[in-house]
Short mmCIF file of C-alpha atoms in Angstrom, two decimals:
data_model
loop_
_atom_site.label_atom_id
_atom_site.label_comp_id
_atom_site.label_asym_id
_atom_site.label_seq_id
_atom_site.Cartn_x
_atom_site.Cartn_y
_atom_site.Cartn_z
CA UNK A 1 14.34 -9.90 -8.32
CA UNK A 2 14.36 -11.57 -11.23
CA UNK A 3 11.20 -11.14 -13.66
CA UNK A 4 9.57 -14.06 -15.76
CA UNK A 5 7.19 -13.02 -18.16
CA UNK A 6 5.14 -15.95 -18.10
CA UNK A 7 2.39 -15.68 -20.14
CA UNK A 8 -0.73 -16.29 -17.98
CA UNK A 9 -4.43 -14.84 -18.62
CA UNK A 10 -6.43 -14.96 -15.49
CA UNK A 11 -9.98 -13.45 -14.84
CA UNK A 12 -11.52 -12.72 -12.10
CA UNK A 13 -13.45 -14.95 -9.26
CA UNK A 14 -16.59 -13.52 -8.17
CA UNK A 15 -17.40 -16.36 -5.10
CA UNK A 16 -14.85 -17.64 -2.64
CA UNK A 17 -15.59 -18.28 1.16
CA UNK A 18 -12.88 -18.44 3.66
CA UNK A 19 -11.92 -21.79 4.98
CA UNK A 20 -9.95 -23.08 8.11
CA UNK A 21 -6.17 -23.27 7.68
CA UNK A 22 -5.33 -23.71 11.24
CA UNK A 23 -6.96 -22.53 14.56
CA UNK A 24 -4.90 -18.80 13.99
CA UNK A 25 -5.60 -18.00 10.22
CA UNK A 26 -8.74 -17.66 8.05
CA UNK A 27 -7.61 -19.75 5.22
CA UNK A 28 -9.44 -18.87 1.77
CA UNK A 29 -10.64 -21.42 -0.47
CA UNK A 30 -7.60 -21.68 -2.96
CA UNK A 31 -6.15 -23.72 -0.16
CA UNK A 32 -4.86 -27.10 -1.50
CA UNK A 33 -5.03 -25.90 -4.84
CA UNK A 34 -1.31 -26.40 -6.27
CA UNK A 35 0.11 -23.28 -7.57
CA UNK A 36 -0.05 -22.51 -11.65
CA UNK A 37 2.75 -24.13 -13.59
CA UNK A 38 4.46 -21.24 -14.43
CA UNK A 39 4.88 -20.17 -10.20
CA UNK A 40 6.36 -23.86 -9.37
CA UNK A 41 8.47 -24.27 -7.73
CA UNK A 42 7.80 -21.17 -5.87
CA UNK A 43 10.63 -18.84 -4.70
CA UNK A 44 13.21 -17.12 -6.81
CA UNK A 45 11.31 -15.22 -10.20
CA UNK A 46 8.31 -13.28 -9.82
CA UNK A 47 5.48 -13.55 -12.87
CA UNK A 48 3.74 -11.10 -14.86
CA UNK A 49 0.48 -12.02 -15.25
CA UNK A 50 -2.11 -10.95 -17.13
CA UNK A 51 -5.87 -10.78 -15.75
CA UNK A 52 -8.94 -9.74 -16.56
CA UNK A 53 -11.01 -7.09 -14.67
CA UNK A 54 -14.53 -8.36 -14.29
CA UNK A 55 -15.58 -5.12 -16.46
CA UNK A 56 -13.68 -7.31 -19.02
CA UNK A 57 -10.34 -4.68 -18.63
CA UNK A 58 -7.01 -6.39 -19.54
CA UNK A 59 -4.67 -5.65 -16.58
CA UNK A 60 -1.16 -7.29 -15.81
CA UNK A 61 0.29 -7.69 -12.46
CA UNK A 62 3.82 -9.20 -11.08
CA UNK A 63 3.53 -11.58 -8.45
CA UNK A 64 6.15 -13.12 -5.94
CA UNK A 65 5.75 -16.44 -4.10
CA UNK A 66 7.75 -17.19 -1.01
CA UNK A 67 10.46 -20.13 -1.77
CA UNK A 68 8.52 -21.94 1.93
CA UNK A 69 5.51 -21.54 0.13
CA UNK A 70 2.96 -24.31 1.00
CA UNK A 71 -0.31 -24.65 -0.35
CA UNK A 72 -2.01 -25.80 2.79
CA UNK A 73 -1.02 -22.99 5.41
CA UNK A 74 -2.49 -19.77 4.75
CA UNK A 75 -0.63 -16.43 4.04
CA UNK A 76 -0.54 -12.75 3.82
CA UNK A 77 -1.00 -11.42 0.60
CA UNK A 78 0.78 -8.13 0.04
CA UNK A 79 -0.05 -5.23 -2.27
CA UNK A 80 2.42 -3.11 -3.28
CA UNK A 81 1.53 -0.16 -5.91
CA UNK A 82 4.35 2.04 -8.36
CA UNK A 83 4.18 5.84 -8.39
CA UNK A 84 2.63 7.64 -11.75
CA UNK A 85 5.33 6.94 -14.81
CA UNK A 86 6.59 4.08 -13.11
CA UNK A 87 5.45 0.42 -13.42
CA UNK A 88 5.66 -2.63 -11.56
CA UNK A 89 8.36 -4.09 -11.81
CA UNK A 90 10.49 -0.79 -10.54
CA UNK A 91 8.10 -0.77 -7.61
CA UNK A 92 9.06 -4.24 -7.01
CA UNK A 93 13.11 -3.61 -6.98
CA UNK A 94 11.97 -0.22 -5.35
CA UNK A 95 9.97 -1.69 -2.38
CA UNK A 96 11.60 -5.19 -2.02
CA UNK A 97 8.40 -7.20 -0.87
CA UNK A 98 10.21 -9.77 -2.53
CA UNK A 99 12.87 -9.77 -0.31
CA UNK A 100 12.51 -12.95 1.91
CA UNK A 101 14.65 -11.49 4.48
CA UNK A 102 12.20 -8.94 5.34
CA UNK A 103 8.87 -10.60 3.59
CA UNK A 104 9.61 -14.32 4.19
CA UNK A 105 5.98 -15.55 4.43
CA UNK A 106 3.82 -13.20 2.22
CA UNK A 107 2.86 -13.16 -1.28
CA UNK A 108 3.92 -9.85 -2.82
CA UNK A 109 1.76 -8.74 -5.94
CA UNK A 110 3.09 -5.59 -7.89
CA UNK A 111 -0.49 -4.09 -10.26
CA UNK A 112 0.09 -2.39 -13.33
CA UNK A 113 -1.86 0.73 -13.22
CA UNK A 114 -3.41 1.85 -16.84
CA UNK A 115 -1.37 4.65 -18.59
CA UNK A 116 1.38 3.90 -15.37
CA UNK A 117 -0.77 5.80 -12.97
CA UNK A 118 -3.68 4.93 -10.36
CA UNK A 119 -6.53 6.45 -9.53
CA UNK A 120 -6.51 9.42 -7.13
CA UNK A 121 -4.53 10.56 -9.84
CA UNK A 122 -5.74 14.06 -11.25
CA UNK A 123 -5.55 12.43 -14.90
CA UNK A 124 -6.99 9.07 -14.09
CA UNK A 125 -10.73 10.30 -14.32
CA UNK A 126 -12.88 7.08 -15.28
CA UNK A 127 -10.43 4.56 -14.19
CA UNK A 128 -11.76 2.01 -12.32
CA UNK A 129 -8.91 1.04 -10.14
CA UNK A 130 -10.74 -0.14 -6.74
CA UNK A 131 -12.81 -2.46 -8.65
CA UNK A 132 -9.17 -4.03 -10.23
CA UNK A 133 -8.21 -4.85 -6.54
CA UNK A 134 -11.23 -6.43 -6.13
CA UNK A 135 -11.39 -8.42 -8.72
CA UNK A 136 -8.01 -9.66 -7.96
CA UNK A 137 -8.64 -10.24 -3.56
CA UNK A 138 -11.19 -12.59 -5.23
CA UNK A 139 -9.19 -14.39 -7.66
CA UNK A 140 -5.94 -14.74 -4.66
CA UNK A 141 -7.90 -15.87 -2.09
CA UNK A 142 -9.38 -18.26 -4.93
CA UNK A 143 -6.17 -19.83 -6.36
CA UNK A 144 -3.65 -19.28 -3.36
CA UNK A 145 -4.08 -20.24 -0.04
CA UNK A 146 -4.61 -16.49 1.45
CA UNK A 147 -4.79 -15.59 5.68
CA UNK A 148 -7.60 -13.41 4.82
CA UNK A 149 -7.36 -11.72 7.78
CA UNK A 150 -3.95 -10.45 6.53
CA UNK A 151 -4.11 -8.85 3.02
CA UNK A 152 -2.34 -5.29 2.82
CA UNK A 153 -1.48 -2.43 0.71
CA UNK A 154 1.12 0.07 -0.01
CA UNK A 155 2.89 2.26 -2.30
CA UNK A 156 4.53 4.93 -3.26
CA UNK A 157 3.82 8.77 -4.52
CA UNK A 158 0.60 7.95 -6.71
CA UNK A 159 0.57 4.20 -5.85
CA UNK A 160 0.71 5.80 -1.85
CA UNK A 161 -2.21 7.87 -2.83
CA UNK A 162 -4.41 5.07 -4.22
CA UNK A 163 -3.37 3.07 -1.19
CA UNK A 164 -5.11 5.85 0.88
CA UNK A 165 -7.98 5.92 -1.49
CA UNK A 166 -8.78 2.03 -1.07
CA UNK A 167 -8.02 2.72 3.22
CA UNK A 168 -10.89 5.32 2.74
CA UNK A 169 -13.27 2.83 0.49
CA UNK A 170 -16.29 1.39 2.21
CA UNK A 171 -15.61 -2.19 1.06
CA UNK A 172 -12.15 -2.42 0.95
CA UNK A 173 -11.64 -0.53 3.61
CA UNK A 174 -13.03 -4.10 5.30
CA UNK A 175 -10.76 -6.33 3.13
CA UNK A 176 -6.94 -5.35 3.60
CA UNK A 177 -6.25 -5.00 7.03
CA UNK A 178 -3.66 -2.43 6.73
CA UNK A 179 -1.88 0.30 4.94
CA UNK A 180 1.12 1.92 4.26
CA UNK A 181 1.59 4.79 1.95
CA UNK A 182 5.38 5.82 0.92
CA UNK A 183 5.52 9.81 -0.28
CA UNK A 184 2.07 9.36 -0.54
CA UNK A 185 0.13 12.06 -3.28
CA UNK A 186 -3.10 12.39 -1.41
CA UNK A 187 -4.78 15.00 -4.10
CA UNK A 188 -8.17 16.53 -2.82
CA UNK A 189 -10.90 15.24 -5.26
CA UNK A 190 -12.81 18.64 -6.49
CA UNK A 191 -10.11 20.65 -5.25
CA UNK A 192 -8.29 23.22 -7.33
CA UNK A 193 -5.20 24.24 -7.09
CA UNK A 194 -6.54 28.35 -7.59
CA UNK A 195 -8.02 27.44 -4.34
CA UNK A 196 -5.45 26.27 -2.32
CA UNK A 197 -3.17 28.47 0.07
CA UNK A 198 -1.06 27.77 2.37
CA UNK A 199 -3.52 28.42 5.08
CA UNK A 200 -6.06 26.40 2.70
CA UNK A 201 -3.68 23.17 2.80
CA UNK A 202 -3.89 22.77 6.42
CA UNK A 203 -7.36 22.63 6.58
CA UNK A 204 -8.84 21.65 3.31
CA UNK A 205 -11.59 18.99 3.75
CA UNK A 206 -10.41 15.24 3.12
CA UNK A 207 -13.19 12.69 1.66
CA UNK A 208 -13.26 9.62 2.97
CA UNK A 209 -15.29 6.79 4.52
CA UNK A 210 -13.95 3.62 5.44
CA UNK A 211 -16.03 0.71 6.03
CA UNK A 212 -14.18 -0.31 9.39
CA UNK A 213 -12.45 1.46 12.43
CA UNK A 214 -10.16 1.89 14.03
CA UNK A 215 -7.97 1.30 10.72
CA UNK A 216 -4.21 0.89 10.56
CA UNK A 217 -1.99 3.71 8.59
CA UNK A 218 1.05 4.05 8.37
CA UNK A 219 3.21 6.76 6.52
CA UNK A 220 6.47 8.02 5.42
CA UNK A 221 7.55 11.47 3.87
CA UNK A 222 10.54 13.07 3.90
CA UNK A 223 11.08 16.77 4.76
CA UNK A 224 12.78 18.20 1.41
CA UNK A 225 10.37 15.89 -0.73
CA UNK A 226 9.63 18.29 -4.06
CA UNK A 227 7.45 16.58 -6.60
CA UNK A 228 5.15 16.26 -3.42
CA UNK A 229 5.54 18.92 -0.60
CA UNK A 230 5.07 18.41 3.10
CA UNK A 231 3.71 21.38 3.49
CA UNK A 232 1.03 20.55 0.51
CA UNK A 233 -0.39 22.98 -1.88
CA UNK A 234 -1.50 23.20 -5.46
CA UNK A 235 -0.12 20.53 -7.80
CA UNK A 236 -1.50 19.18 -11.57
CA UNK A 237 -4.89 21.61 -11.15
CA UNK A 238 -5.58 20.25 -7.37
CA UNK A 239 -4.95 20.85 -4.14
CA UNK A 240 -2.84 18.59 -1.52
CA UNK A 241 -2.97 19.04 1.68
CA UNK A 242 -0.45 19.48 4.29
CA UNK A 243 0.56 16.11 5.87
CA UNK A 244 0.23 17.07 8.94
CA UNK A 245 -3.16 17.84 8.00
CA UNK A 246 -3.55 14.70 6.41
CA UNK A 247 -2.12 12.69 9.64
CA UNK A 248 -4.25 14.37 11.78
CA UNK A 249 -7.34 14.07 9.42
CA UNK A 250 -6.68 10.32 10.05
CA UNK A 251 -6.37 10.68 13.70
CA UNK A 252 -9.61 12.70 14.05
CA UNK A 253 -11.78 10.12 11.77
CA UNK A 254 -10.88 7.57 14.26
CA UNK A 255 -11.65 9.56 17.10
CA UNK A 256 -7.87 9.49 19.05
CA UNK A 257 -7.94 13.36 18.59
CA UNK A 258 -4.56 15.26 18.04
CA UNK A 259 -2.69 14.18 20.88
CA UNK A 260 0.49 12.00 19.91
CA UNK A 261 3.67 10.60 20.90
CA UNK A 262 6.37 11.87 19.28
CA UNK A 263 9.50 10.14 18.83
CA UNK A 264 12.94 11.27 18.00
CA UNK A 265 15.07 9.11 16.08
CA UNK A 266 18.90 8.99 14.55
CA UNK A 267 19.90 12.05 16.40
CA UNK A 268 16.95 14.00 15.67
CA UNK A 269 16.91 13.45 12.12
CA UNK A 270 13.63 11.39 11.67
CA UNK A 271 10.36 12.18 13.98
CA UNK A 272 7.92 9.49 14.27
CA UNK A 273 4.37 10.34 15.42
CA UNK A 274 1.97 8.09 17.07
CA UNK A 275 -1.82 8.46 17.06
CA UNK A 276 -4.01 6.17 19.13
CA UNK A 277 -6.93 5.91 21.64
CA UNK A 278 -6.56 3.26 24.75
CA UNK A 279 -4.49 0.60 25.52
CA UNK A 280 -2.88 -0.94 22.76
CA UNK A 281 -4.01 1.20 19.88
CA UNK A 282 -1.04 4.11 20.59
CA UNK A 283 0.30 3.89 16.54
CA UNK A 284 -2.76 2.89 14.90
CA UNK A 285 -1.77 6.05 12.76
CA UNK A 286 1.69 6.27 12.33
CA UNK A 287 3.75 9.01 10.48
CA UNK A 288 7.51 9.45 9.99
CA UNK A 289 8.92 12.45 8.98
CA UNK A 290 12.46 12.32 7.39
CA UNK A 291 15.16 15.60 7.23
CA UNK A 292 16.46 15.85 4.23
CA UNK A 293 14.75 13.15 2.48
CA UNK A 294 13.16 13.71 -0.80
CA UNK A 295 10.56 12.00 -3.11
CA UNK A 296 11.56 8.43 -1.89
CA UNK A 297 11.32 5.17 -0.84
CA UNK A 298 13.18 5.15 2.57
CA UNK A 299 16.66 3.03 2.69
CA UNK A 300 19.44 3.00 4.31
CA UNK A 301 21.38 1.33 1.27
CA UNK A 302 20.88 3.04 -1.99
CA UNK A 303 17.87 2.78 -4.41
CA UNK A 304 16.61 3.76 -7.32
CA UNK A 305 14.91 7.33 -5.33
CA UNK A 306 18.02 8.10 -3.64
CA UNK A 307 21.43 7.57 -4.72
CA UNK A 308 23.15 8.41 -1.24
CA UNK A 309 20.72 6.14 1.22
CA UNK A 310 19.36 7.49 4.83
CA UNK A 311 18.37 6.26 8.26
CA UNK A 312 15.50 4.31 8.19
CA UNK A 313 14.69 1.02 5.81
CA UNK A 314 10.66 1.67 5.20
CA UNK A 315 10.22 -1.63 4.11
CA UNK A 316 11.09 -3.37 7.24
CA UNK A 317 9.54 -1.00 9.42
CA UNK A 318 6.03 -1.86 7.27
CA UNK A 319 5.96 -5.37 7.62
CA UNK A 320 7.23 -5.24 11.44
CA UNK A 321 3.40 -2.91 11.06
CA UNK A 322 1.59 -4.79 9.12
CA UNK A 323 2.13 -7.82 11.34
CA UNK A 324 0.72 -6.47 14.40
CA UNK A 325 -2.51 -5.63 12.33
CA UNK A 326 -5.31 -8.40 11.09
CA UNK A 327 -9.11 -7.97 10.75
#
């Protein structure tokens, strides 16, 4: 998409209470409010912004409004985070949240992390990342008219790690009603990679403590990845673990056990595995597992992680998830 760097400095909203939009959406209170110069019409160009943390950080962010954008009907609001030495605008050709044919309705907002890296990351010690997305919920939900009961997250590598870190916080665990890490680096905090065999990646505690549950997850990792094994292990002075481990870790926390379905798809070549309790909560933990796919973003057309393309388009297969998830 193209990229307008319009230069716009936002800060934070600390207060903004939810308002009707229509009988089926929580509207928040930027309904009404037109949309900033710079973003009208909407459609077409996404914006990089620039925004102040409530800490008083300067951050940037690119953000993409939908061309049947209208300021009185609420929307989803879609996070989408780059892996570590990437930024935001690759994640945004890389994940294609812009892409009206598969994100017609839903605001997509790239972050910048700090140093082009998030934190989960072992080198992003003192980075308060969590309290960026929070500071920027507020401000969305205060200029744009935001379904609040559909904000989401992914990302990819680093970007799919600190989407599982923010699944596994308290409070905004209870904001973003789903998630969807891509080749996600889940690094074990306090871990170290001297400690971490192959028998120790399967069963290496996993912190975490979401505010809410069940809670949706969804992810994808390919079976040759290298920069972040499926089969885990030590990495950058920690430890990740395997992701079936990790999966199952997910499954367990929600208490649906280890029983799944698993599905095979394009001839055997991709596995999905569903995790769930009773009726209709079979995939509230999702996981596909791709032969032959390395450190990517799934396509079936080529991108910037994989020259040659493969079976599945993630991106589609996210927001068909993330619609059948609110709070």
């Amino acid at each position: 998409m193209a990229l307008l760097r319009s230069l716009i400095f936002l800060t934070s909203t600390a207060f903004c209470t939810a308002i009707p939009s229509s009988p089926q959406t929580a509207g928040s209170c930027g309904c009404g409010k037109p949309l900033p110069a710079a973003q009208s019409p909407p459609g077409g160009v996404s914006h990089q912004t620039h925004f102040a943390q409530s800490d008083g950080t300067a951050r940037t962010y690119l953000i993409h409004v939908p061309s049947n954008y209208d300021v009185n009907k609420a929307v989803p609001l879609i996070f989408s985070f780059h892996g570590r030495t990437k930024n935001s605008s690759e994640q945004e050709v890389l994940s294609q949240f812009s892409n009206e044919e598969w994100n017609p309705d839903g605001i997509a907002v790239y972050p910048q992390g700090i140093d082009n890296q998030w934190q989960g990351d072992p080198a992003s010690k003192g980075v308060d990342d969590i309290g960026f997305v929070s500071d920027m919920i507020a401000h969305f939900k205060d200029r744009y008219c935001i379904d609040t009961s559909r904000i989401y997250a992914a990302g990819k590598s680093n970007g799919g790690g600190f989407t599982n870190v923010l699944a596994c916080d308290p409070d905004l665990s209870k904001q973003i009603a789903a998630f969807a890490p891509v080749s996600g680096a889940f690094y074990v905090p306090g871990s170290s990679s001297n400690n971490c065999s192959p028998q120790t990646a399967q069963s290496i505690p996993i912190p975490c403590n979401p505010g809410r549950n069940p809670l949706p997850i969804l992810e994808f990792h390919g079976s040759a990845d290298g920069t972040i094994p499926y089969s885990g292990g030590p990495r950058r002075n920690e430890c990740l673990p395997t992701m079936p481990h990790w999966v199952r870790e997910w499954s367990r926390r929600e208490g649906f056990g280890l029983t799944n379905k698993t599905t095979s798809l394009h001839g055997g070549k991709v596995l999905k595995y569903e995790y769930g309790g009773g009726q209709g909560e079979l995939g509230i933990v999702s996981h596909y597992l791709v032969e032959g796919l390395g450190h990517a973003w799934p396509s079936k057309t080529p991108n910037d992680d994989n020259s040659e393309g493969t079976y599945l388009d993630a991106t589609s297969i996210i927001m068909n998830f993330f619609t059948k998830y609110t709070l």
